[in-house]
Coordinates of C-alpha atoms in Angstrom, one line a residue:
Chain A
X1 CA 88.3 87.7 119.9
X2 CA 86.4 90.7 119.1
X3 CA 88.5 93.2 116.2
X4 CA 89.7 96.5 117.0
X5 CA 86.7 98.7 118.2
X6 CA 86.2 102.5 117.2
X7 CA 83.2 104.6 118.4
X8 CA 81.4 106.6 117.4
X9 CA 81.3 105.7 113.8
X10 CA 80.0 108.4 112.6
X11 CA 80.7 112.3 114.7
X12 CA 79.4 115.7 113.4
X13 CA 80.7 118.6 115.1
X14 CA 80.4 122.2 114.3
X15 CA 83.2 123.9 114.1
X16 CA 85.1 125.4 117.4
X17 CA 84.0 122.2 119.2
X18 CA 85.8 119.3 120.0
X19 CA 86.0 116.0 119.0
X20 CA 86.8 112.6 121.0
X21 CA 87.6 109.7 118.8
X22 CA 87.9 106.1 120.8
X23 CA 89.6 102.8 120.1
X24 CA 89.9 99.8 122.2
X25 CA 92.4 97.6 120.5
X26 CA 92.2 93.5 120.1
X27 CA 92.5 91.7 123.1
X28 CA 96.2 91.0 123.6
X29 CA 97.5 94.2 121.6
X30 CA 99.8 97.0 123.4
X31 CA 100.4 98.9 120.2
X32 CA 98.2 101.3 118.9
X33 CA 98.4 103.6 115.4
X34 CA 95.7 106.4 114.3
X35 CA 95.3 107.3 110.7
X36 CA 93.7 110.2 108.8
X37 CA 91.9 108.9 105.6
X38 CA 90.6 111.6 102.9
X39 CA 88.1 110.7 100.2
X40 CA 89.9 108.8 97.5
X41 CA 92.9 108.8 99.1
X42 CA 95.8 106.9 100.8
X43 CA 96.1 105.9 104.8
X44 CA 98.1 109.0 106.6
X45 CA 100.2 108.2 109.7
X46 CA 99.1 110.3 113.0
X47 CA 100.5 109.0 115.5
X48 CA 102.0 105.1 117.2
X49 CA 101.2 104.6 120.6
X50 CA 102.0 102.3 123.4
X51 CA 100.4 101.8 126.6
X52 CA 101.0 105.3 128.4
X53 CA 103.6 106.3 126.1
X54 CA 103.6 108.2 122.9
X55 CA 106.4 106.5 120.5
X56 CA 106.1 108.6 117.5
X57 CA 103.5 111.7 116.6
X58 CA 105.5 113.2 113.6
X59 CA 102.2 112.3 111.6
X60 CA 99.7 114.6 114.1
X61 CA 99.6 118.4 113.9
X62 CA 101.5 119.8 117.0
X63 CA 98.5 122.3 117.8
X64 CA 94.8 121.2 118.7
X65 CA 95.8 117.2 118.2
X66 CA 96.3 115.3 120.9
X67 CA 96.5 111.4 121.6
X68 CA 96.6 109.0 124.5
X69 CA 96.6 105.6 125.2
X70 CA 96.1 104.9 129.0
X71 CA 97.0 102.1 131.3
X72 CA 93.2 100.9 131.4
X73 CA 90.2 102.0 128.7
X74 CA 90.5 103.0 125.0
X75 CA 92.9 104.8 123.1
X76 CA 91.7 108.6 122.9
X77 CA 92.3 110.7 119.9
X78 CA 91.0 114.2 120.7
X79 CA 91.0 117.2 118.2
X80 CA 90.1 120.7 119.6
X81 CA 88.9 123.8 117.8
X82 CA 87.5 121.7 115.1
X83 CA 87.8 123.3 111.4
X84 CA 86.2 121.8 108.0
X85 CA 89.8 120.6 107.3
X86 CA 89.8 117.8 110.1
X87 CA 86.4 116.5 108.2
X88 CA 87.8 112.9 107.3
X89 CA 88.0 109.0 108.4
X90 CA 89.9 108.5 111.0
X91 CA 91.1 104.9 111.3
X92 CA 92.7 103.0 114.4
X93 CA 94.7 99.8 114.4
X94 CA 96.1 97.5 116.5
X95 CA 99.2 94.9 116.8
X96 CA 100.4 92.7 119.7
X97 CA 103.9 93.5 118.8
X98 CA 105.7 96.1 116.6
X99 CA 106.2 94.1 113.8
X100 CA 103.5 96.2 111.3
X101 CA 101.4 93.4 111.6
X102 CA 98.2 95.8 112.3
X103 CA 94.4 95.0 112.2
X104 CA 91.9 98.0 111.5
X105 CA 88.9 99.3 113.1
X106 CA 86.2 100.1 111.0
X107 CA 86.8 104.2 111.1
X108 CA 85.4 106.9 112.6
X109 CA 83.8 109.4 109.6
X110 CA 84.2 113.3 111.7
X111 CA 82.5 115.8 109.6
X112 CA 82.6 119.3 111.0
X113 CA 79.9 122.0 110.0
Chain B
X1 CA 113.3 107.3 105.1
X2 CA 112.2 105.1 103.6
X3 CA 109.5 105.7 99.9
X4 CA 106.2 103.0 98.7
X5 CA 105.1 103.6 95.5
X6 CA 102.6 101.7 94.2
X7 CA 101.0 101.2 90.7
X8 CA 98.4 101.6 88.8
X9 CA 96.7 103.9 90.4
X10 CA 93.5 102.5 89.1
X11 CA 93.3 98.5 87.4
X12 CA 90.1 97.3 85.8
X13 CA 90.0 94.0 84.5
X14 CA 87.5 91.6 83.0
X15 CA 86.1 89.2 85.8
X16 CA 87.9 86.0 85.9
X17 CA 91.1 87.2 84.7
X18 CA 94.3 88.3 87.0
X19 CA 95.1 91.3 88.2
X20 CA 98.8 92.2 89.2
X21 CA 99.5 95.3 91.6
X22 CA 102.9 96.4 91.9
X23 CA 105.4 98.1 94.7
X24 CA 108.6 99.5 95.3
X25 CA 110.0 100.5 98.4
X26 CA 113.6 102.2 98.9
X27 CA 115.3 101.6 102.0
X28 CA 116.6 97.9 101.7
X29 CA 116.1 97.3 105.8
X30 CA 112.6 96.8 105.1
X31 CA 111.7 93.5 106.0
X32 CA 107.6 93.2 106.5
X33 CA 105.2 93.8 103.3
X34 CA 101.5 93.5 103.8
X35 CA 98.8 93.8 101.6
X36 CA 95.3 95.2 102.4
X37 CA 91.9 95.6 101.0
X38 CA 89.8 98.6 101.9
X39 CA 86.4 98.6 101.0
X40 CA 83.7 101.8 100.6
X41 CA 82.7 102.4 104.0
X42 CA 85.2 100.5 105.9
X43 CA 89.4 99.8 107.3
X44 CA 91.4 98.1 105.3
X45 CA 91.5 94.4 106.1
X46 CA 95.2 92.6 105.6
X47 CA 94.8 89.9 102.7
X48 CA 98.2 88.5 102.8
X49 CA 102.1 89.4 104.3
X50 CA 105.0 88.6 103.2
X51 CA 108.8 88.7 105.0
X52 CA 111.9 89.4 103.0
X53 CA 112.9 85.5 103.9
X54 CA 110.9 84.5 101.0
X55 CA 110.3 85.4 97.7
X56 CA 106.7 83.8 97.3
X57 CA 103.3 83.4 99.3
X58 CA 100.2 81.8 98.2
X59 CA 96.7 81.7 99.9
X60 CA 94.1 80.7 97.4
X61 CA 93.5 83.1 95.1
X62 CA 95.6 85.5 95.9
X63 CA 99.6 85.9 95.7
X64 CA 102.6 88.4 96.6
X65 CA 105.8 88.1 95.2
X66 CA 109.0 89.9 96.7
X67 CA 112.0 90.6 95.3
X68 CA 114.6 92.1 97.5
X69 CA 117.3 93.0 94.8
X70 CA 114.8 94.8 93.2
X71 CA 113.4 95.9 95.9
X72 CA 109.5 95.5 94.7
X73 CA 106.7 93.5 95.3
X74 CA 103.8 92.6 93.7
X75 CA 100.2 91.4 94.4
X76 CA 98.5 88.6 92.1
X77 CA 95.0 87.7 91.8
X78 CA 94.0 85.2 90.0
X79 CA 90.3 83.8 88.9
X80 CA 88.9 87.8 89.8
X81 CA 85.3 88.0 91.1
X82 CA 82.4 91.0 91.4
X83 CA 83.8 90.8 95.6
X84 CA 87.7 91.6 94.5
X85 CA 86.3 95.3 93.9
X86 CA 88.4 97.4 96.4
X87 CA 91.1 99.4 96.9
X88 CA 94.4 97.5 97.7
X89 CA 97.4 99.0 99.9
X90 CA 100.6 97.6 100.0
X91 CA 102.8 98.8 102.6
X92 CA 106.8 97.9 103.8
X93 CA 108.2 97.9 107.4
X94 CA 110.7 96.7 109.5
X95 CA 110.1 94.0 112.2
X96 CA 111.0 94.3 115.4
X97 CA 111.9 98.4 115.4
X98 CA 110.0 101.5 116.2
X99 CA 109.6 102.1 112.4
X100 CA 106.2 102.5 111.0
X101 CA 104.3 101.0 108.7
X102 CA 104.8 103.1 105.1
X103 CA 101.8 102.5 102.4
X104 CA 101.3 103.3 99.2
X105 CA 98.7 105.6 97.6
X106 CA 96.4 102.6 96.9
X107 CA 95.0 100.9 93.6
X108 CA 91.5 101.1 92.9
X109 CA 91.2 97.4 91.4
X110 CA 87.4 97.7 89.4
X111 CA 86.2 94.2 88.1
X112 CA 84.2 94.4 85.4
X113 CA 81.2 91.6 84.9

């Protein structure tokens, strides 16, 4: 059973462009959470998704941050209008149920120039 | 809602002693408390879990410790090795709801040789 998968690992963009972070969660798991990681800091809650629904984005800035999980394919985080600011590890995880029991992908470093 | 906080912010300990890492959380419905080690370069990676049913879990070297009066819990090492070097999360939840996942700001556990 292969562990939740995030691509790219690594995403430069300049700034004004956009950027389109993917995770396919574990085999078997519906529920999906992004988080925003800074250098030497703590994990912050973006947003909790289930397939096709959004259950909570109070973490995710209402403008140019968007998120999607569809029926089939990969959760999609998408930022627009990129600025230095959004530079940081973005990290998905995955559980089969929402008990918090969540595995992580490996991250996906976005650094805007 | 509900509050982790976590301490120290940064433990360094000689290898092959212990190395405690303690939490608090506020609302009293919380129910789930995982721990996770984060590595440079990667997601954090749950170590151990614990539900408010018991006050003890053991896996190895490693321990947590809950006490729900309190309302804290705590993360034991014992026996630390060169590979313990990470930083450790705890976070608090309750199963079976919509609630999130809330983490503390991490511990920075250093293991000196």
């Amino acid at each position: 059973n292969a562990g939740v998968m995030q691509n790219p690992r690594h995403l430069v963009r300049r700034r004004g462009q956009e950027a389109r972070l993917r995770c396919s969660p574990m085999k078997g798991h519906s529920h999906v959470y992004w988080y925003r990681q800074l250098p030497e800091e703590g994990l912050k809650f973006m947003v909790y998704l289930q397939k096709e629904n959004i259950i909570d984005e109070s973490g995710m800035p209402k403008e140019r941050f968007s998120a999607e999980f569809p029926k089939e394919g990969p959760s999609i985080l998408r930022i627009q209008q990129v600025v230095r600011g959004d530079s940081a590890a973005y990290f998905c995880a995955s559980s089969p149920h929402n008990t918090g029991e969540a595995f992580f992908g490996q991250g996906t470093r976005l650094t805007v120039v | 809602g509900e509050n982790v906080e976590q301490h120290p912010s940064t433990l360094s300990v000689q290898e092959g002693d212990s190395a405690v890492i303690k939490c608090t959380y506020s609302d009293s419905a919380s129910n789930y408390f995982p721990w996770y080690k984060q590595e440079l370069g990667k997601g954090p990676q749950l170590i151990i879990d614990i539900r408010s049913n018991v006050g003890e879990k053991k896996d190895q070297r490693i321990a947590v410790t809950l006490n729900k009066t309190a309302k804290h819990f705590s993360l034991h090492i014992t026996e630390t090795q060169p590979e313990d070097s990470a930083v450790y999360f705890c976070a608090a939840s309750i199963m079976d709801s919509n609630y999130q996942l809330i983490w503390g700001a991490g511990t920075k556990l250093i293991i000196k040789p």
